[in-house]
């Protein structure tokens, strides 16, 4: 499995992804799932991937090749983010080998799902989930985050905190808590965590870091988040029988 | 679906369950999933159920009939909680009609899973998950809670907070937050919530309440938990670029 989350707030975009790839419980490796494409002053994109690793590596290699070869359609030629989503969807579809219906490949899926976020000069930042069929949905004020992979454990914290006016760094801290909750609960999601922030109108990757278990920010979340939650639970209202009696 | 959680702490046991039963998105009803059996001074039990409603209703009716008829084996005759788990497992198995392998019932499951908790005089309290096969596992200091149904959304909050020395009422507040997170995310889990507490050595149901959306304690969680979490996220360490520069 995998867990990647992308968040869109007024101040910009946050991307956070784990790095564990597994074919089975005893075949576990570390692969980057968060990839960035920077054309400073013109456009900036980040792509996170879940699903078949051969598919996502092929798709990313083709996207980079199209830029390097200055192909008629490449990341630098689009004026709108939705066109980038459409292009990436087409690359994704062509990178998925069709194994459906071939009995020797039964149970093997070459599908992958991508989260694309970024900004093209002249537009506001945006974020899309690109499905295996090549179609895409955008994040929105009502749904300001997108998840791929093992999404359930890390969803409640996003629902409770992320609003359009959440500060960019607080959104990033929330993403790390969401990742930490998921890593605790699903062995197929693992450290280190890749994190990237794109501040609105920077038109570059504003900040980028890889967090390991001993990175101070992450080790503090892991060690102290329980205590903060325990305090928060303790400040919830008393039950009727806990109140002083007349 | 369903979501029930049982928590075992040093001070006693907490049981919390939703009440939504659905056959499909447009066939939704309210049914109690938390059932209590009290024999004050002798023994007290609570049973929560997930799975086929006909199965769980039949199992609970048989358990009650065995008590009423003073059957050789009934809830009042056991000296150990593990024997109660064994007995309930047998009742559960016999209440599940075997539809496996009959093509006309393909895709229909009569299976159910139960959480049993309680205390028999002379023993400490305990809690068991009773599986459709009739076998059971107990909660433990390392795993002080048991869940059935849609368990993923509500698991991280339990992992972060529940310890053996958590106060009984704080464990109950945590269970309500866990339920609220799940209700937000899965339409097949719904209000009202049934809650029961068994304080150690009380040998009766210590407290019991049904919480609806407008019950003050619950409406406060629903309205203010986000704010408490937002404050907690904001107190996590700063990123390096947020710190004052030399």
Short mmCIF file of C-alpha atoms in Angstrom, two decimals, chain A:
data_model
loop_
_atom_site.label_atom_id
_atom_site.label_comp_id
_atom_site.label_asym_id
_atom_site.label_seq_id
_atom_site.Cartn_x
_atom_site.Cartn_y
_atom_site.Cartn_z
CA UNK A 1 0.00 0.00 0.00
CA UNK A 2 0.94 3.65 0.25
CA UNK A 3 -0.36 6.79 1.86
CA UNK A 4 -0.12 10.19 0.19
CA UNK A 5 -2.07 13.30 1.10
CA UNK A 6 -2.27 16.63 -0.72
CA UNK A 7 -3.81 19.71 0.92
CA UNK A 8 -4.96 22.94 -0.71
CA UNK A 9 -5.35 26.03 1.50
CA UNK A 10 -5.51 29.72 0.58
CA UNK A 11 -1.79 30.14 1.25
CA UNK A 12 -0.76 27.27 -1.03
CA UNK A 13 -0.31 23.52 -1.33
CA UNK A 14 1.10 20.78 0.91
CA UNK A 15 2.23 17.36 -0.28
CA UNK A 16 3.18 14.49 2.05
CA UNK A 17 3.92 10.89 1.12
CA UNK A 18 5.34 7.79 2.72
CA UNK A 19 8.07 5.82 0.93
CA UNK A 20 7.28 2.16 1.53
CA UNK A 21 6.76 -0.16 -1.40
CA UNK A 22 5.90 -3.77 -0.77
CA UNK A 23 5.18 -6.78 -2.92
CA UNK A 24 4.44 -8.84 0.19
CA UNK A 25 5.14 -8.63 3.92
CA UNK A 26 8.69 -9.90 3.37
CA UNK A 27 9.44 -7.89 0.22
CA UNK A 28 9.64 -4.29 1.43
CA UNK A 29 11.63 -1.42 -0.13
CA UNK A 30 11.95 2.35 0.00
CA UNK A 31 10.90 4.32 -3.10
CA UNK A 32 10.18 7.99 -3.52
CA UNK A 33 6.50 8.66 -4.25
CA UNK A 34 6.66 12.47 -4.21
CA UNK A 35 8.17 13.98 -7.36
CA UNK A 36 8.61 17.66 -8.17
CA UNK A 37 8.91 19.56 -11.45
CA UNK A 38 10.08 23.17 -11.13
CA UNK A 39 10.20 25.84 -13.82
CA UNK A 40 10.80 28.88 -11.60
CA UNK A 41 8.69 31.88 -12.46
CA UNK A 42 6.69 29.86 -15.02
CA UNK A 43 5.19 26.82 -13.34
CA UNK A 44 5.71 24.31 -10.55
CA UNK A 45 4.20 20.85 -10.12
CA UNK A 46 4.33 18.01 -7.62
CA UNK A 47 3.09 14.50 -8.37
CA UNK A 48 2.46 11.79 -5.78
CA UNK A 49 1.82 8.20 -6.80
CA UNK A 50 0.09 5.11 -5.48
CA UNK A 51 -0.32 1.75 -7.16
CA UNK A 52 1.89 -0.31 -9.42
CA UNK A 53 5.47 0.94 -9.12
CA UNK A 54 6.49 -0.05 -12.66
CA UNK A 55 3.57 1.99 -13.98
CA UNK A 56 4.31 5.10 -11.94
CA UNK A 57 8.05 5.00 -12.73
CA UNK A 58 7.27 4.66 -16.44
CA UNK A 59 4.74 7.51 -16.32
CA UNK A 60 7.17 9.84 -14.53
CA UNK A 61 10.01 8.95 -16.92
CA UNK A 62 7.78 9.76 -19.90
CA UNK A 63 6.68 13.07 -18.35
CA UNK A 64 10.34 14.04 -17.86
CA UNK A 65 11.32 12.87 -21.36
CA UNK A 66 8.59 15.01 -22.92
CA UNK A 67 10.05 18.06 -21.18
CA UNK A 68 13.64 17.18 -22.11
CA UNK A 69 12.69 16.59 -25.75
CA UNK A 70 10.53 19.75 -25.83
CA UNK A 71 7.66 17.61 -27.09
CA UNK A 72 4.64 19.48 -28.47
CA UNK A 73 2.78 18.68 -25.25
CA UNK A 74 4.93 18.77 -22.13
CA UNK A 75 4.75 20.26 -18.62
CA UNK A 76 6.12 23.61 -19.86
CA UNK A 77 3.61 24.08 -22.69
CA UNK A 78 0.34 24.24 -20.73
CA UNK A 79 -1.35 27.48 -19.66
CA UNK A 80 -3.86 25.77 -17.35
CA UNK A 81 -3.46 23.22 -14.57
CA UNK A 82 -6.49 21.23 -15.74
CA UNK A 83 -4.67 20.68 -19.06
CA UNK A 84 -1.69 19.32 -17.14
CA UNK A 85 -4.05 16.93 -15.32
CA UNK A 86 -5.48 15.82 -18.66
CA UNK A 87 -1.99 15.27 -20.11
CA UNK A 88 -0.78 13.35 -17.06
CA UNK A 89 -3.93 11.23 -17.20
CA UNK A 90 -3.11 10.29 -20.79
CA UNK A 91 0.48 9.42 -19.88
CA UNK A 92 -0.81 7.34 -16.97
CA UNK A 93 -3.24 5.40 -19.14
CA UNK A 94 -0.56 4.67 -21.74
CA UNK A 95 1.82 3.52 -19.00
CA UNK A 96 -0.60 0.95 -17.65
CA UNK A 97 -0.10 -2.29 -19.49
CA UNK A 98 -3.45 -3.89 -20.20
CA UNK A 99 -3.47 -7.22 -18.38
CA UNK A 100 -7.22 -7.46 -17.99
CA UNK A 101 -8.70 -10.67 -19.25
CA UNK A 102 -5.39 -12.48 -19.59
CA UNK A 103 -5.67 -15.45 -17.24
CA UNK A 104 -1.92 -15.69 -16.59
CA UNK A 105 -2.05 -12.21 -14.99
CA UNK A 106 -5.21 -12.72 -12.98
CA UNK A 107 -5.00 -10.80 -9.71
CA UNK A 108 -2.15 -8.59 -10.92
CA UNK A 109 -3.03 -4.95 -11.42
CA UNK A 110 -0.83 -2.48 -13.27
CA UNK A 111 -3.09 0.41 -12.30
CA UNK A 112 -1.90 3.50 -10.50
CA UNK A 113 -3.45 6.70 -9.14
CA UNK A 114 -1.72 10.07 -8.99
CA UNK A 115 -2.18 13.31 -7.10
CA UNK A 116 -1.07 16.34 -9.12
CA UNK A 117 -0.75 19.77 -7.58
CA UNK A 118 0.92 22.98 -8.61
CA UNK A 119 0.54 26.38 -10.16
CA UNK A 120 0.92 27.79 -13.67
CA UNK A 121 1.83 31.51 -13.88
CA UNK A 122 -1.34 33.57 -14.18
CA UNK A 123 -3.54 31.01 -12.46
CA UNK A 124 -4.18 30.20 -8.81
CA UNK A 125 -2.68 26.95 -7.40
CA UNK A 126 -4.73 23.78 -7.64
CA UNK A 127 -4.73 20.06 -7.03
CA UNK A 128 -6.12 17.04 -8.90
CA UNK A 129 -6.57 13.35 -8.27
CA UNK A 130 -5.77 11.53 -11.53
CA UNK A 131 -7.48 8.14 -11.72
CA UNK A 132 -6.27 4.99 -13.50
CA UNK A 133 -8.78 5.71 -16.30
CA UNK A 134 -7.02 9.01 -16.95
CA UNK A 135 -9.86 11.21 -15.69
CA UNK A 136 -9.36 13.62 -12.79
CA UNK A 137 -11.18 15.45 -10.00
CA UNK A 138 -10.04 18.69 -8.38
CA UNK A 139 -9.82 19.61 -4.71
CA UNK A 140 -12.37 22.24 -3.66
CA UNK A 141 -13.23 24.49 -0.72
CA UNK A 142 -15.55 21.73 0.60
CA UNK A 143 -12.93 19.02 0.04
CA UNK A 144 -9.61 20.78 0.52
CA UNK A 145 -7.51 17.61 0.58
CA UNK A 146 -6.98 14.55 -1.60
CA UNK A 147 -5.69 11.16 -0.44
CA UNK A 148 -4.44 8.05 -2.20
CA UNK A 149 -3.66 4.65 -0.71
CA UNK A 150 -4.52 3.75 2.88
CA UNK A 151 -6.66 6.81 3.52
CA UNK A 152 -8.98 5.90 6.42
CA UNK A 153 -6.71 6.15 9.48
CA UNK A 154 -5.46 9.60 8.53
CA UNK A 155 -8.76 11.12 7.40
CA UNK A 156 -10.43 12.27 10.66
CA UNK A 157 -7.56 14.61 11.60
CA UNK A 158 -7.80 16.25 8.16
CA UNK A 159 -11.58 16.64 8.46
CA UNK A 160 -11.25 18.25 11.88
CA UNK A 161 -8.52 20.75 11.06
CA UNK A 162 -8.10 21.64 7.41
CA UNK A 163 -10.03 24.72 6.28
CA UNK A 164 -9.29 27.14 3.43
CA UNK A 165 -7.81 29.61 5.93
CA UNK A 166 -5.55 27.12 7.74
CA UNK A 167 -1.97 28.40 7.68
CA UNK A 168 0.27 26.57 5.24
CA UNK A 169 2.66 25.31 7.94
CA UNK A 170 -0.21 24.16 10.17
CA UNK A 171 -1.59 22.24 7.19
CA UNK A 172 1.86 20.62 6.83
CA UNK A 173 1.92 19.69 10.54
CA UNK A 174 -1.57 18.19 10.16
CA UNK A 175 -0.37 16.15 7.18
CA UNK A 176 2.48 14.77 9.31
CA UNK A 177 0.07 13.77 12.10
CA UNK A 178 -2.13 12.11 9.46
CA UNK A 179 0.87 10.19 8.12
CA UNK A 180 1.98 9.20 11.63
CA UNK A 181 -1.48 7.80 12.47
CA UNK A 182 -1.44 5.76 9.29
CA UNK A 183 2.11 4.46 9.74
CA UNK A 184 1.17 3.22 13.25
CA UNK A 185 -1.75 1.24 11.89
CA UNK A 186 -0.72 -0.15 8.50
CA UNK A 187 2.59 -1.99 8.06
CA UNK A 188 2.55 -1.29 4.33
CA UNK A 189 2.92 2.46 4.99
CA UNK A 190 6.39 3.40 6.28
CA UNK A 191 9.04 5.97 7.03
CA UNK A 192 10.71 8.15 5.88
CA UNK A 193 8.13 10.80 4.91
CA UNK A 194 8.63 13.21 2.01
CA UNK A 195 7.12 16.66 2.47
CA UNK A 196 6.85 19.57 0.04
CA UNK A 197 5.19 22.99 0.30
CA UNK A 198 4.31 25.31 -2.58
CA UNK A 199 3.38 28.77 -1.34
CA UNK A 200 0.91 30.59 -3.58
CA UNK A 201 2.62 32.62 -6.34
CA UNK A 202 6.12 31.41 -5.41
CA UNK A 203 6.11 29.42 -8.68
CA UNK A 204 8.74 27.09 -7.22
CA UNK A 205 8.93 24.42 -4.49
CA UNK A 206 8.97 26.70 -1.46
CA UNK A 207 10.15 24.08 1.02
CA UNK A 208 11.00 20.45 0.78
CA UNK A 209 12.23 17.96 3.35
CA UNK A 210 12.52 14.26 4.09
CA UNK A 211 11.56 13.34 7.66
CA UNK A 212 12.89 10.24 9.35
CA UNK A 213 11.91 8.83 12.74
CA UNK A 214 14.65 10.87 14.41
CA UNK A 215 13.93 14.18 12.64
CA UNK A 216 13.06 16.46 15.60
CA UNK A 217 9.73 17.68 14.27
CA UNK A 218 8.56 14.16 13.53
CA UNK A 219 9.90 12.55 16.70
CA UNK A 220 8.07 15.25 18.67
CA UNK A 221 4.79 14.46 16.94
CA UNK A 222 5.32 10.77 17.50
CA UNK A 223 6.22 11.25 21.17
CA UNK A 224 3.96 14.10 22.25
CA UNK A 225 0.85 14.06 20.12
CA UNK A 226 -0.68 11.44 22.45
CA UNK A 227 -0.17 13.75 25.41
CA UNK A 228 -1.74 16.71 23.62
CA UNK A 229 -4.77 14.60 22.68
CA UNK A 230 -5.07 13.22 26.20
CA UNK A 231 -5.18 16.79 27.53
CA UNK A 232 -7.76 17.72 24.90
CA UNK A 233 -9.99 14.76 25.81
CA UNK A 234 -9.71 15.67 29.47
CA UNK A 235 -11.05 19.17 28.73
CA UNK A 236 -14.23 17.82 27.12
CA UNK A 237 -17.39 18.31 29.23
CA UNK A 238 -17.98 16.11 32.27
CA UNK A 239 -20.61 13.39 32.29
CA UNK A 240 -23.65 14.21 34.45
CA UNK A 241 -22.48 11.88 37.23
CA UNK A 242 -19.09 13.61 37.39
CA UNK A 243 -20.63 16.97 38.27
CA UNK A 244 -20.87 18.13 41.92
CA UNK A 245 -24.19 17.08 43.44
CA UNK A 246 -26.51 19.55 45.19
#
